[in-house]
DNA sequence: CACCATGTTCCTTG
DNA sequence: CCAAGGAACATGGT
């Protein structure tokens, strides 16, 4: 379920549920997700530790824990990959088929479920140091963005997926932001004019902010999940306002009419990923 | 059976 | 060294 907005909403929901909770036991059912941390080290360090904080950086979750008798807090990094989810269950509730890591709290348990196991749950936090600016923060300036784009001849859509350029944009919101800005996904990054760079930056911010707003207002259930809500993208949560289902204006709409001009939306493949665009609204 | 999928990393090629 | 493209990772949906 994972691009920046989904991770942000997850962090906001999860933070109050785990804050102050002490980990009594650690169960790892798929060691791959710990990479490169060993099963032994994770169990050793997490058992007895208490959750203090949870924040998001790009598509990563950063947990801060307090270890008894230790001054320095412990940092834990989570990434949802393509199919990861995190939520709490009652201690006696059955685990899903693809539960990768389970942390026992006593009456409840924290579950990291990940069908494809592309996600991570690890003590190695080095990945966040390589990330570019947070798109919704002040650090994501026109100057920084424009300078980075000038250095690249990659197609702009492909470049937007580079987490060193800007952290948190994924395949869906890259198409959405370009559609909103009226820029062709095929344009080499370095050919964007300053006005287009400004528009694109604003579109990225607007698209992400709107998605966070939607996720924050929709009734999502993170405690004792029953339904399989993959969270946002294609779901239509019960009682959700109309704009929730109409939120994606270009992604996955190949063959349908463009919402702005009616021309048929196209799907192309760039860097082995699908890109959706309107050939008229995004002709250059 | 075929092809598609929200992400990242590694390998090869130029 | 860099850029770019593709495959790999693993499972499930259509």
XYZ file of N, CA and C in Angstrom, chain A:
852
model
N 0.796 -1.230 0.000
C 0.000 0.000 0.000
C 0.819 1.266 0.000
N 1.876 1.418 -0.634
C 2.854 2.367 -0.160
C 3.361 3.485 -1.013
N 2.918 4.660 -0.986
C 3.717 5.800 -1.433
C 3.652 6.749 -0.257
N 4.246 7.896 -0.401
C 4.329 8.800 0.749
C 3.006 9.017 1.499
N 1.918 9.311 0.831
C 0.676 9.597 1.556
C 0.178 8.420 2.379
N 0.287 7.226 1.823
C -0.199 6.042 2.534
C 0.665 5.777 3.765
N 1.960 5.982 3.612
C 2.865 5.765 4.737
C 2.622 6.830 5.818
N 2.360 8.041 5.383
C 2.085 9.126 6.323
C 0.822 8.840 7.142
N -0.215 8.408 6.440
C -1.478 8.115 7.133
C -1.303 6.935 8.083
N -0.557 5.947 7.632
C -0.295 4.802 8.503
C 0.447 5.266 9.765
N 1.457 6.089 9.589
C 2.240 6.558 10.737
C 1.346 7.313 11.722
N 0.460 8.151 11.203
C -0.430 8.925 12.084
C -1.387 8.033 12.857
N -1.873 6.995 12.194
C -2.806 6.089 12.867
C -2.095 5.202 13.886
N -0.913 4.744 13.480
C -0.207 3.768 14.304
C 0.458 4.389 15.530
N 0.961 5.585 15.374
C 1.747 6.206 16.454
C 1.049 6.156 17.817
N -0.202 6.635 17.904
C -0.855 6.611 19.219
C -1.183 5.207 19.713
N -1.269 4.256 18.786
C -1.608 2.883 19.198
C -0.418 2.146 19.807
N 0.783 2.515 19.395
C 1.957 1.788 19.902
C 2.755 2.573 20.931
N 2.518 3.866 21.023
C 3.298 4.692 21.949
C 3.174 4.167 23.385
N 4.326 3.965 24.012
C 4.334 3.518 25.402
C 4.243 2.004 25.564
N 4.033 1.297 24.468
C 3.910 -0.166 24.550
C 5.288 -0.822 24.652
N 5.392 -1.812 25.516
C 6.645 -2.556 25.679
C 6.557 -3.885 24.938
N 7.614 -4.186 24.202
C 7.657 -5.431 23.430
C 8.025 -6.589 24.348
N 7.146 -7.539 24.482
C 7.410 -8.690 25.357
C 8.039 -9.857 24.614
N 7.655 -10.008 23.373
C 8.266 -11.076 22.577
C 8.275 -10.721 21.096
N 9.240 -11.278 20.403
C 9.441 -10.995 18.981
C 9.355 -12.292 18.192
N 8.479 -12.315 17.196
C 8.363 -13.499 16.342
C 8.635 -13.102 14.904
N 9.575 -13.788 14.301
C 9.893 -13.499 12.904
C 9.557 -14.727 12.066
N 8.627 -14.563 11.144
C 8.229 -15.712 10.323
C 8.837 -15.664 8.936
N 9.431 -14.511 8.593
C 10.103 -14.413 7.294
C 11.336 -13.533 7.469
N 12.442 -14.194 7.647
C 13.683 -13.503 7.999
C 14.142 -12.515 6.936
N 13.778 -12.778 5.706
C 14.181 -11.906 4.610
C 13.904 -10.432 4.888
N 12.772 -10.119 5.520
C 12.402 -8.714 5.709
C 13.318 -7.984 6.700
N 14.107 -8.710 7.452
C 15.007 -8.071 8.423
C 16.286 -7.546 7.778
N 16.563 -7.960 6.561
C 17.853 -7.687 5.941
C 18.354 -6.269 6.182
N 19.589 -6.064 6.614
C 20.609 -7.079 6.874
C 20.702 -7.495 8.349
N 19.743 -7.111 9.150
C 19.766 -7.463 10.573
C 19.515 -8.970 10.749
N 20.187 -9.557 11.729
C 19.966 -10.976 11.979
C 18.769 -11.162 12.910
N 18.181 -12.317 12.814
C 17.041 -12.663 13.659
C 17.424 -12.549 15.135
N 18.602 -13.025 15.450
C 19.075 -13.021 16.827
C 19.213 -11.590 17.367
N 19.841 -10.734 16.553
C 20.050 -9.355 16.991
C 18.730 -8.619 17.192
N 17.787 -8.838 16.286
C 16.499 -8.157 16.411
C 15.790 -8.571 17.693
N 15.738 -9.849 17.931
C 15.072 -10.353 19.131
C 15.734 -9.844 20.402
N 17.047 -9.874 20.370
C 17.836 -9.444 21.529
C 17.587 -7.982 21.870
N 17.593 -7.141 20.842
C 17.476 -5.705 21.074
C 16.051 -5.224 21.283
N 15.094 -5.872 20.627
C 13.709 -5.380 20.741
C 12.989 -5.884 21.982
N 13.321 -7.073 22.428
C 12.615 -7.615 23.582
C 12.872 -6.751 24.813
N 11.796 -6.252 25.389
C 11.919 -5.383 26.560
C 11.946 -3.904 26.210
N 12.111 -3.578 24.941
C 12.151 -2.171 24.525
C 10.737 -1.595 24.445
N 10.668 -0.267 24.581
C 9.372 0.403 24.588
C 9.283 1.429 23.454
N 8.146 1.423 22.745
C 7.963 2.379 21.638
C 7.790 3.798 22.168
N 8.567 4.707 21.613
C 8.447 6.112 21.990
C 7.795 6.916 20.881
N 8.415 6.893 19.704
C 7.981 7.741 18.605
C 7.876 6.966 17.319
N 7.091 7.516 16.404
C 7.015 6.960 15.055
C 6.882 8.126 14.098
N 7.790 8.185 13.117
C 7.645 9.223 12.115
C 7.960 8.657 10.736
N 7.569 9.428 9.735
C 7.789 9.017 8.354
C 8.893 9.834 7.720
N 9.660 9.183 6.840
C 10.640 9.915 6.019
C 10.598 9.241 4.653
N 10.161 9.987 3.630
C 9.958 9.371 2.322
C 8.906 8.278 2.471
N 9.214 7.094 1.986
C 8.287 5.969 2.157
C 8.678 5.104 3.347
N 9.608 5.568 4.141
C 10.065 4.785 5.297
C 9.372 5.201 6.584
N 9.264 4.263 7.488
C 8.768 4.525 8.835
C 9.961 4.415 9.767
N 10.098 5.389 10.657
C 11.195 5.353 11.623
C 10.618 5.262 13.023
N 10.886 4.142 13.678
C 10.413 3.929 15.042
C 11.554 4.264 15.993
N 11.232 4.935 17.075
C 12.214 5.193 18.117
C 11.780 4.430 19.360
N 12.709 3.674 19.938
C 12.374 2.885 21.126
C 13.329 3.178 22.262
N 12.835 2.966 23.447
C 13.645 3.142 24.640
C 14.037 1.754 25.140
N 15.342 1.571 25.305
C 15.833 0.298 25.811
C 16.177 0.477 27.287
N 15.672 -0.399 28.152
C 15.931 -0.260 29.583
C 17.428 -0.159 29.879
N 17.781 0.734 30.795
C 19.171 0.908 31.224
C 20.088 1.435 30.129
N 19.509 1.905 29.048
C 20.363 2.471 27.996
C 19.962 3.894 27.704
N 20.967 4.727 27.583
C 20.718 6.135 27.328
C 20.261 6.358 25.887
N 21.021 5.807 24.960
C 20.728 6.038 23.538
C 19.467 5.295 23.114
N 18.551 5.989 22.444
C 17.352 5.320 21.939
C 17.711 4.382 20.798
N 16.858 3.401 20.582
C 17.065 2.433 19.507
C 16.202 2.862 18.325
N 16.771 2.802 17.141
C 16.001 3.177 15.962
C 15.723 1.948 15.096
N 14.486 1.887 14.642
C 14.023 0.754 13.859
C 13.404 1.313 12.584
N 13.724 0.693 11.454
C 13.225 1.204 10.185
C 12.262 0.226 9.530
N 11.155 0.757 9.059
C 10.180 -0.076 8.370
C 9.939 0.422 6.959
N 9.744 -0.495 6.039
C 9.368 -0.114 4.672
C 8.333 -1.129 4.204
N 7.274 -0.655 3.552
C 6.161 -1.535 3.199
C 6.325 -2.251 1.869
N 7.386 -1.922 1.129
C 7.535 -2.562 -0.173
C 6.298 -2.284 -1.005
N 5.781 -3.290 -1.693
C 4.580 -3.103 -2.521
C 3.315 -3.493 -1.765
N 3.426 -4.418 -0.859
C 2.215 -5.014 -0.285
C 2.215 -5.046 1.247
N 3.117 -4.274 1.863
C 3.216 -4.330 3.320
C 2.079 -3.613 4.040
N 1.770 -4.109 5.237
C 0.765 -3.484 6.103
C 1.263 -3.615 7.531
N 0.869 -2.683 8.364
C 1.181 -2.799 9.787
C -0.062 -2.441 10.576
N -0.358 -3.224 11.590
C -1.564 -2.982 12.386
C -1.475 -3.784 13.674
N -2.415 -3.535 14.550
C -2.465 -4.280 15.806
C -3.594 -5.296 15.764
N -3.391 -6.398 16.448
C -4.421 -7.413 16.595
C -4.535 -7.780 18.066
N -5.648 -8.379 18.428
C -5.768 -8.935 19.775
C -4.754 -10.070 19.887
N -4.222 -10.266 21.095
C -3.158 -11.265 21.293
C -3.552 -12.658 20.801
N -4.828 -12.993 20.955
C -5.237 -14.354 20.576
C -5.799 -14.459 19.160
N -5.754 -13.371 18.426
C -6.282 -13.403 17.058
C -5.353 -14.205 16.150
N -5.936 -14.911 15.182
C -5.092 -15.689 14.256
C -4.277 -14.748 13.365
N -3.074 -15.203 13.031
C -2.206 -14.384 12.189
C -2.518 -14.624 10.718
N -2.341 -13.612 9.899
C -2.549 -13.791 8.464
C -1.457 -14.671 7.883
N -1.727 -15.208 6.738
C -0.803 -16.110 6.065
C 0.593 -15.504 5.894
N 0.643 -14.228 5.564
C 1.941 -13.619 5.266
C 2.414 -12.660 6.355
N 2.138 -12.966 7.592
C 2.695 -12.181 8.696
C 4.206 -12.395 8.690
N 4.969 -11.324 8.582
C 6.431 -11.453 8.509
C 7.071 -11.276 9.881
N 6.575 -10.294 10.643
C 7.100 -10.039 11.985
C 5.933 -9.757 12.918
N 5.987 -10.294 14.120
C 4.949 -10.050 15.119
C 5.614 -9.651 16.427
N 5.154 -8.534 17.003
C 5.690 -8.078 18.288
C 4.584 -8.181 19.336
N 4.797 -8.993 20.343
C 3.779 -9.173 21.377
C 3.826 -8.062 22.410
N 2.651 -7.476 22.695
C 2.555 -6.402 23.691
C 1.851 -6.864 24.963
N 1.336 -8.086 24.983
C 0.512 -8.523 26.109
C -0.881 -8.807 25.605
N -1.788 -7.851 25.798
C -3.159 -8.053 25.317
C -3.272 -7.923 23.807
N -2.354 -7.178 23.226
C -2.371 -6.992 21.773
C -1.027 -7.378 21.163
N -1.012 -7.419 19.866
C 0.242 -7.677 19.155
C 0.309 -6.820 17.905
N 1.533 -6.407 17.598
C 1.799 -5.611 16.413
C 2.155 -6.573 15.286
N 1.542 -6.384 14.114
C 1.795 -7.292 12.984
C 2.339 -6.524 11.787
N 3.437 -6.994 11.240
C 3.917 -6.521 9.945
C 3.635 -7.641 8.963
N 2.624 -7.399 8.130
C 2.213 -8.385 7.138
C 2.689 -7.913 5.773
N 3.197 -8.826 4.967
C 3.683 -8.415 3.656
C 3.642 -9.598 2.687
N 2.637 -9.609 1.854
C 2.417 -10.727 0.937
C 3.649 -11.063 0.093
N 4.257 -10.056 -0.465
C 5.377 -10.328 -1.376
C 6.741 -10.257 -0.698
N 6.765 -9.830 0.523
C 8.025 -9.761 1.299
C 9.085 -8.869 0.659
N 8.656 -7.813 -0.038
C 9.616 -6.840 -0.549
C 9.936 -5.801 0.518
N 9.116 -5.734 1.542
C 9.274 -4.730 2.585
C 10.422 -5.052 3.526
N 10.642 -4.138 4.471
C 11.736 -4.327 5.434
C 11.305 -3.934 6.832
N 11.934 -4.581 7.796
C 11.708 -4.273 9.208
C 13.065 -4.530 9.848
N 13.851 -3.467 10.045
C 15.264 -3.663 10.301
C 15.893 -2.617 11.215
N 17.007 -2.961 11.786
C 17.743 -2.021 12.646
C 18.707 -1.180 11.818
N 18.841 -1.507 10.535
C 19.718 -0.730 9.657
C 18.958 0.470 9.104
N 19.229 1.634 9.621
C 18.487 2.834 9.222
C 19.226 3.648 8.156
N 20.265 3.086 7.587
C 21.108 3.867 6.667
C 20.377 4.341 5.406
N 19.322 3.641 5.033
C 18.620 3.994 3.787
C 18.087 5.429 3.803
N 17.675 5.917 4.963
C 17.072 7.252 4.997
C 18.093 8.362 4.744
N 19.360 8.050 4.961
C 20.384 9.086 4.754
C 20.580 9.429 3.285
N 20.177 8.529 2.419
C 20.372 8.776 0.987
C 19.182 9.484 0.353
N 18.131 9.695 1.131
C 16.916 10.273 0.550
C 17.053 11.757 0.240
N 16.374 12.173 -0.808
C 16.308 13.582 -1.171
C 15.335 14.313 -0.256
N 15.006 15.565 -0.582
C 14.131 16.376 0.262
C 12.718 15.816 0.407
N 12.110 16.155 1.527
C 10.711 15.834 1.768
C 9.870 16.790 0.924
N 9.042 16.265 0.046
C 8.314 17.120 -0.889
C 7.358 18.115 -0.229
N 6.877 17.811 0.960
C 5.915 18.711 1.600
C 6.582 19.690 2.557
N 7.899 19.604 2.675
C 8.625 20.520 3.581
C 9.271 21.650 2.791
N 9.749 22.625 3.527
C 10.358 23.807 2.906
C 11.615 23.473 2.112
N 12.308 22.429 2.561
C 13.580 22.056 1.914
C 13.425 21.690 0.432
N 12.215 21.366 0.029
C 11.963 21.023 -1.376
C 11.719 22.313 -2.156
N 12.790 23.011 -2.432
C 12.677 24.317 -3.080
C 12.736 24.191 -4.601
N 12.242 25.216 -5.273
C 12.316 25.265 -6.734
C 13.778 25.191 -7.160
N 14.637 25.905 -6.468
C 16.056 25.955 -6.846
C 16.700 24.578 -6.788
N 16.475 23.864 -5.699
C 17.057 22.531 -5.526
C 16.490 21.566 -6.566
N 15.182 21.630 -6.753
C 14.499 20.749 -7.701
C 14.988 21.011 -9.125
N 15.017 22.282 -9.502
C 15.436 22.660 -10.857
C 16.876 22.243 -11.119
N 17.751 22.453 -10.143
C 19.166 22.107 -10.317
C 19.331 20.602 -10.515
N 18.581 19.805 -9.768
C 18.685 18.349 -9.881
C 18.156 17.870 -11.230
N 17.069 18.466 -11.693
C 16.496 18.062 -12.979
C 17.437 18.405 -14.126
N 18.127 19.508 -13.996
C 19.064 19.947 -15.043
C 20.187 18.929 -15.286
N 20.482 18.141 -14.265
C 21.584 17.178 -14.378
C 21.178 15.861 -15.015
N 19.898 15.722 -15.340
C 19.441 14.413 -15.804
C 18.821 14.432 -17.189
N 19.196 13.476 -17.997
C 18.580 13.348 -19.315
C 17.499 12.276 -19.303
N 17.245 11.689 -18.156
C 16.188 10.685 -18.055
C 14.826 11.323 -18.305
N 13.884 10.503 -18.757
C 12.510 10.980 -18.913
C 12.026 11.455 -17.546
N 11.290 12.561 -17.530
C 10.889 13.168 -16.251
C 10.104 12.199 -15.371
N 9.255 11.379 -15.973
C 8.487 10.424 -15.177
C 9.413 9.453 -14.438
N 10.423 8.966 -15.145
C 11.372 8.032 -14.549
C 12.182 8.744 -13.453
N 12.567 9.974 -13.731
C 13.375 10.725 -12.756
C 12.609 10.981 -11.459
N 11.298 11.172 -11.561
C 10.491 11.440 -10.358
C 10.490 10.253 -9.391
N 10.809 9.081 -9.905
C 10.836 7.894 -9.037
C 12.166 7.775 -8.289
N 13.128 8.635 -8.642
C 14.432 8.629 -7.996
C 14.292 9.244 -6.600
N 14.475 8.434 -5.581
C 14.241 8.878 -4.200
C 15.291 9.865 -3.698
N 16.363 10.035 -4.488
C 17.359 11.055 -4.133
C 16.969 12.418 -4.677
N 16.110 12.426 -5.682
C 15.604 13.685 -6.234
C 14.604 14.296 -5.263
N 13.631 13.480 -4.892
C 12.612 13.888 -3.922
C 12.089 12.589 -3.309
N 11.888 12.589 -2.015
C 11.585 11.349 -1.302
C 10.088 11.085 -1.196
N 9.662 9.929 -1.681
C 8.288 9.510 -1.412
C 7.357 9.411 -2.597
N 7.761 9.951 -3.752
C 6.924 9.851 -4.943
C 7.103 8.459 -5.554
N 6.011 7.792 -5.850
C 6.069 6.466 -6.447
C 5.384 6.461 -7.803
N 5.155 5.291 -8.326
C 4.680 5.157 -9.698
C 3.308 5.782 -9.939
N 2.439 5.712 -8.970
C 1.097 6.265 -9.152
C 1.116 7.789 -9.114
N 1.699 8.343 -8.068
C 1.668 9.802 -7.932
C 2.601 10.508 -8.901
N 3.561 9.804 -9.483
C 4.395 10.416 -10.528
C 3.517 10.730 -11.734
N 2.695 9.760 -12.154
C 1.778 10.004 -13.270
C 0.760 11.086 -12.917
N 0.246 11.034 -11.706
C -0.754 12.007 -11.269
C -0.204 13.430 -11.280
N 1.015 13.593 -10.795
C 1.614 14.934 -10.709
C 1.883 15.503 -12.100
N 2.357 14.661 -13.015
C 2.633 15.135 -14.377
C 1.346 15.513 -15.107
N 0.293 14.737 -14.860
C -1.001 15.053 -15.478
C -1.497 16.408 -14.976
N -1.416 16.587 -13.692
C -1.864 17.832 -13.083
C -1.072 19.035 -13.601
N 0.233 18.812 -13.843
C 1.093 19.896 -14.318
C 1.018 20.066 -15.836
N 0.386 19.121 -16.527
C 0.273 19.210 -17.982
C 1.586 19.013 -18.707
N 2.431 18.145 -18.157
C 3.748 17.901 -18.749
C 3.843 16.455 -19.233
N 4.408 16.269 -20.417
C 4.561 14.914 -20.953
C 5.565 14.115 -20.127
N 5.208 12.867 -19.814
C 6.106 12.019 -19.025
C 7.406 11.696 -19.755
N 7.405 11.880 -21.084
C 8.584 11.503 -21.876
C 9.634 12.604 -21.953
N 9.313 13.776 -21.534
C 10.276 14.874 -21.635
C 11.544 14.567 -20.847
N 12.709 14.747 -21.487
C 13.948 14.603 -20.709
C 13.923 15.621 -19.561
N 14.308 15.197 -18.377
C 14.213 16.066 -17.194
C 14.883 17.416 -17.424
N 16.026 17.407 -18.067
C 16.789 18.651 -18.198
C 16.165 19.658 -19.169
N 15.143 19.235 -19.919
C 14.515 20.160 -20.869
C 13.346 20.946 -20.276
N 12.991 20.675 -19.027
C 11.872 21.407 -18.433
C 12.259 22.867 -18.212
N 11.371 23.763 -18.617
C 11.582 25.202 -18.400
C 11.305 25.513 -16.939
N 11.811 26.633 -16.490
C 11.646 26.973 -15.083
C 10.171 27.020 -14.673
N 9.342 27.551 -15.543
C 7.913 27.607 -15.249
C 7.315 26.224 -15.077
N 7.786 25.295 -15.882
C 7.284 23.920 -15.783
C 7.787 23.247 -14.511
N 9.012 23.525 -14.154
C 9.572 22.972 -12.916
C 8.747 23.460 -11.721
N 8.404 24.722 -11.739
C 7.586 25.288 -10.649
C 6.222 24.626 -10.591
N 5.610 24.461 -11.765
C 4.292 23.834 -11.826
C 4.346 22.391 -11.358
N 5.382 21.692 -11.776
C 5.509 20.288 -11.401
C 5.711 20.155 -9.892
N 6.548 20.994 -9.346
C 6.789 20.978 -7.901
C 5.468 21.196 -7.144
N 4.728 22.172 -7.581
C 3.441 22.453 -6.938
C 2.467 21.293 -7.108
N 2.489 20.670 -8.274
C 1.592 19.541 -8.529
C 1.932 18.351 -7.651
N 3.219 18.103 -7.484
C 3.654 17.012 -6.603
C 3.125 17.268 -5.196
N 3.321 18.470 -4.727
C 2.878 18.805 -3.372
C 1.363 18.695 -3.229
N 0.645 19.172 -4.236
C -0.820 19.160 -4.161
C -1.364 17.734 -4.187
N -0.810 16.930 -5.078
C -1.285 15.550 -5.230
C -1.036 14.748 -3.949
N 0.140 14.928 -3.367
C 0.463 14.188 -2.137
C -0.371 14.687 -0.960
N -0.493 16.004 -0.869
C -1.248 16.569 0.249
C -2.712 16.159 0.184
N -3.257 16.149 -1.026
C -4.656 15.756 -1.172
C -4.855 14.296 -0.772
N -3.897 13.464 -1.155
C -4.011 12.036 -0.821
C -3.937 11.827 0.691
N -3.095 12.587 1.354
C -3.012 12.473 2.816
C -4.332 12.916 3.437
N -4.878 13.990 2.914
C -6.152 14.486 3.431
C -7.237 13.430 3.272
N -7.289 12.814 2.115
C -8.287 11.762 1.898
C -8.108 10.616 2.881
N -6.886 10.152 3.021
C -6.622 9.034 3.925
C -6.909 9.373 5.363
N -6.783 10.619 5.690
C -6.991 11.021 7.078
C -8.463 11.174 7.407
N -9.295 11.360 6.381
C -10.716 11.589 6.645
C -11.542 10.325 6.451
N -10.938 9.368 5.727
C -11.671 8.128 5.486
C -11.549 7.229 6.716
N -12.637 6.531 7.069
C -12.572 5.675 8.247
C -11.752 4.416 7.986
N -10.493 4.451 8.346
C -9.639 3.284 8.184
C -9.528 2.582 9.522
N -9.439 1.287 9.442
C -9.418 0.507 10.666
C -8.061 -0.168 10.860
N -7.298 0.320 11.803
C -5.971 -0.238 12.013
C -5.908 -1.152 13.231
N -7.015 -1.271 13.905
C -7.028 -2.102 15.110
C -7.929 -3.290 14.823
N -7.366 -4.447 14.823
C -8.156 -5.639 14.574
C -8.810 -5.624 13.209
N -7.999 -5.392 12.208
C -8.472 -5.338 10.829
C -9.282 -6.575 10.467
N -10.394 -6.366 9.822
C -11.196 -7.475 9.362
C -11.121 -7.531 7.864
N -11.534 -6.446 7.230
C -11.507 -6.393 5.775
C -10.084 -6.162 5.297
N -9.837 -6.624 4.139
C -8.538 -6.433 3.506
C -8.512 -5.070 2.848
N -8.323 -4.046 3.596
C -8.201 -2.765 2.902
C -6.752 -2.578 2.533
N -6.479 -2.638 1.268
C -5.127 -2.402 0.784
C -4.818 -0.952 1.047
N -5.651 -0.307 1.737
C -5.670 1.114 2.043
C -6.200 1.880 0.877
N -5.567 2.717 0.310
C -6.092 3.757 -0.519
C -6.470 3.518 -1.939
N -5.467 3.161 -2.677
C -5.512 3.433 -4.109
C -6.808 3.114 -4.818
N -7.207 1.875 -4.755
C -8.361 1.497 -5.566
C -9.559 1.134 -4.716
N -9.405 1.187 -3.454
C -10.497 0.788 -2.579
C -11.584 1.835 -2.545
N -12.767 1.431 -2.167
C -13.809 2.412 -1.887
C -14.337 2.074 -0.502
N -13.752 2.687 0.489
C -14.137 2.413 1.864
C -15.594 2.793 2.088
N -16.224 2.067 2.976
C -17.628 2.327 3.287
C -17.779 3.750 3.823
N -18.765 4.454 3.277
C -19.021 5.793 3.774
C -18.037 6.833 3.281
N -17.166 6.440 2.363
C -16.183 7.394 1.849
C -16.861 8.392 0.918
N -16.416 9.610 0.969
C -16.978 10.602 0.057
C -16.600 10.272 -1.384
N -17.361 10.809 -2.327
C -17.148 10.495 -3.737
C -15.729 10.744 -4.218
N -15.151 11.852 -3.765
C -13.830 12.186 -4.290
C -12.804 11.128 -3.936
N -13.101 10.296 -2.970
C -12.175 9.251 -2.585
C -11.941 8.275 -3.729
N -13.015 7.896 -4.423
C -12.872 6.944 -5.519
C -12.435 7.636 -6.808
N -12.633 8.945 -6.872
C -12.280 9.690 -8.079
C -10.900 10.345 -7.947
N -10.200 9.983 -6.915
C -8.964 10.676 -6.585
C -7.877 10.506 -7.638
N -7.749 9.330 -8.174
C -6.725 9.104 -9.193
C -7.296 9.506 -10.540
N -6.751 10.563 -11.094
C -7.362 11.140 -12.289
C -6.761 10.604 -13.587
N -5.586 9.992 -13.519
C -4.967 9.502 -14.744
C -4.462 8.057 -14.594
N -3.980 7.708 -13.420
C -3.392 6.378 -13.222
C -4.437 5.280 -13.448
N -4.032 4.258 -14.209
C -4.881 3.101 -14.483
C -6.137 3.432 -15.289
N -6.080 4.519 -16.036
C -7.249 4.905 -16.827
C -7.035 4.757 -18.322
N -6.121 3.921 -18.735
C -5.864 3.721 -20.166
C -7.150 3.337 -20.882
N -7.392 3.986 -22.024
C -8.575 3.668 -22.816
C -9.805 4.448 -22.416
N -9.741 5.109 -21.250
C -10.881 5.921 -20.812
C -10.660 7.372 -21.224
N -11.712 8.151 -21.237
C -11.550 9.551 -21.632
C -10.848 10.371 -20.543
N -9.984 11.263 -20.972
C -9.312 12.180 -20.053
C -10.358 13.028 -19.339
N -10.195 13.197 -18.047
C -11.187 13.943 -17.261
C -11.188 15.433 -17.594
N -10.133 15.894 -18.250
C -10.097 17.326 -18.607
C -10.604 17.577 -20.024
N -10.163 16.729 -20.978
C -10.452 17.039 -22.385
C -11.187 15.934 -23.138
N -11.308 14.764 -22.553
C -12.061 13.687 -23.203
C -11.269 12.794 -24.141
N -10.037 13.188 -24.448
C -9.192 12.358 -25.319
C -8.834 11.063 -24.577
N -8.645 9.981 -25.320
C -8.378 8.682 -24.711
C -7.014 8.646 -24.012
N -7.016 8.225 -22.761
C -5.796 8.131 -21.958
C -4.925 6.980 -22.454
N -3.625 7.205 -22.505
C -2.692 6.184 -22.974
C -1.865 5.592 -21.853
N -1.457 4.331 -22.079
C -0.511 3.671 -21.184
C 0.755 3.399 -21.971
N 1.897 3.776 -21.429
C 3.179 3.433 -22.037
C 4.041 2.798 -20.960
N 5.153 2.198 -21.366
C 6.069 1.595 -20.403
C 7.373 2.377 -20.407
N 7.784 2.807 -19.233
C 9.052 3.528 -19.068
C 9.809 2.873 -17.927
N 11.064 2.521 -18.178
C 11.876 1.849 -17.160
C 11.103 0.667 -16.557
N 10.427 -0.062 -17.427
C 9.703 -1.269 -17.032
C 8.527 -1.021 -16.097
N 8.042 0.230 -16.048
C 6.855 0.519 -15.228
C 5.814 1.222 -16.094
N 4.549 1.052 -15.751
C 3.476 1.704 -16.491
C 3.432 3.198 -16.213
N 3.204 3.953 -17.279
C 2.955 5.386 -17.150
C 1.642 5.666 -17.850
N 0.796 6.495 -17.262
C -0.474 6.864 -17.865
C -0.456 8.361 -18.109
N -0.959 8.757 -19.294
C -0.978 10.196 -19.589
C -2.005 10.511 -20.664
N -2.356 11.787 -20.726
C -3.272 12.258 -21.752
C -2.444 12.873 -22.873
N -2.547 12.310 -24.095
C -1.710 12.808 -25.187
C -2.022 14.258 -25.569
N -3.183 14.736 -25.218
C -3.511 16.124 -25.564
C -3.093 17.090 -24.444
N -3.529 16.808 -23.230
C -3.203 17.705 -22.116
C -1.717 17.680 -21.768
N -1.049 16.582 -22.131
C 0.380 16.453 -21.798
C 1.192 16.261 -23.079
N 0.905 17.105 -24.067
C 1.574 16.935 -25.357
C 3.010 17.454 -25.341
N 3.387 18.229 -24.322
C 4.781 18.667 -24.209
C 5.196 18.993 -22.778
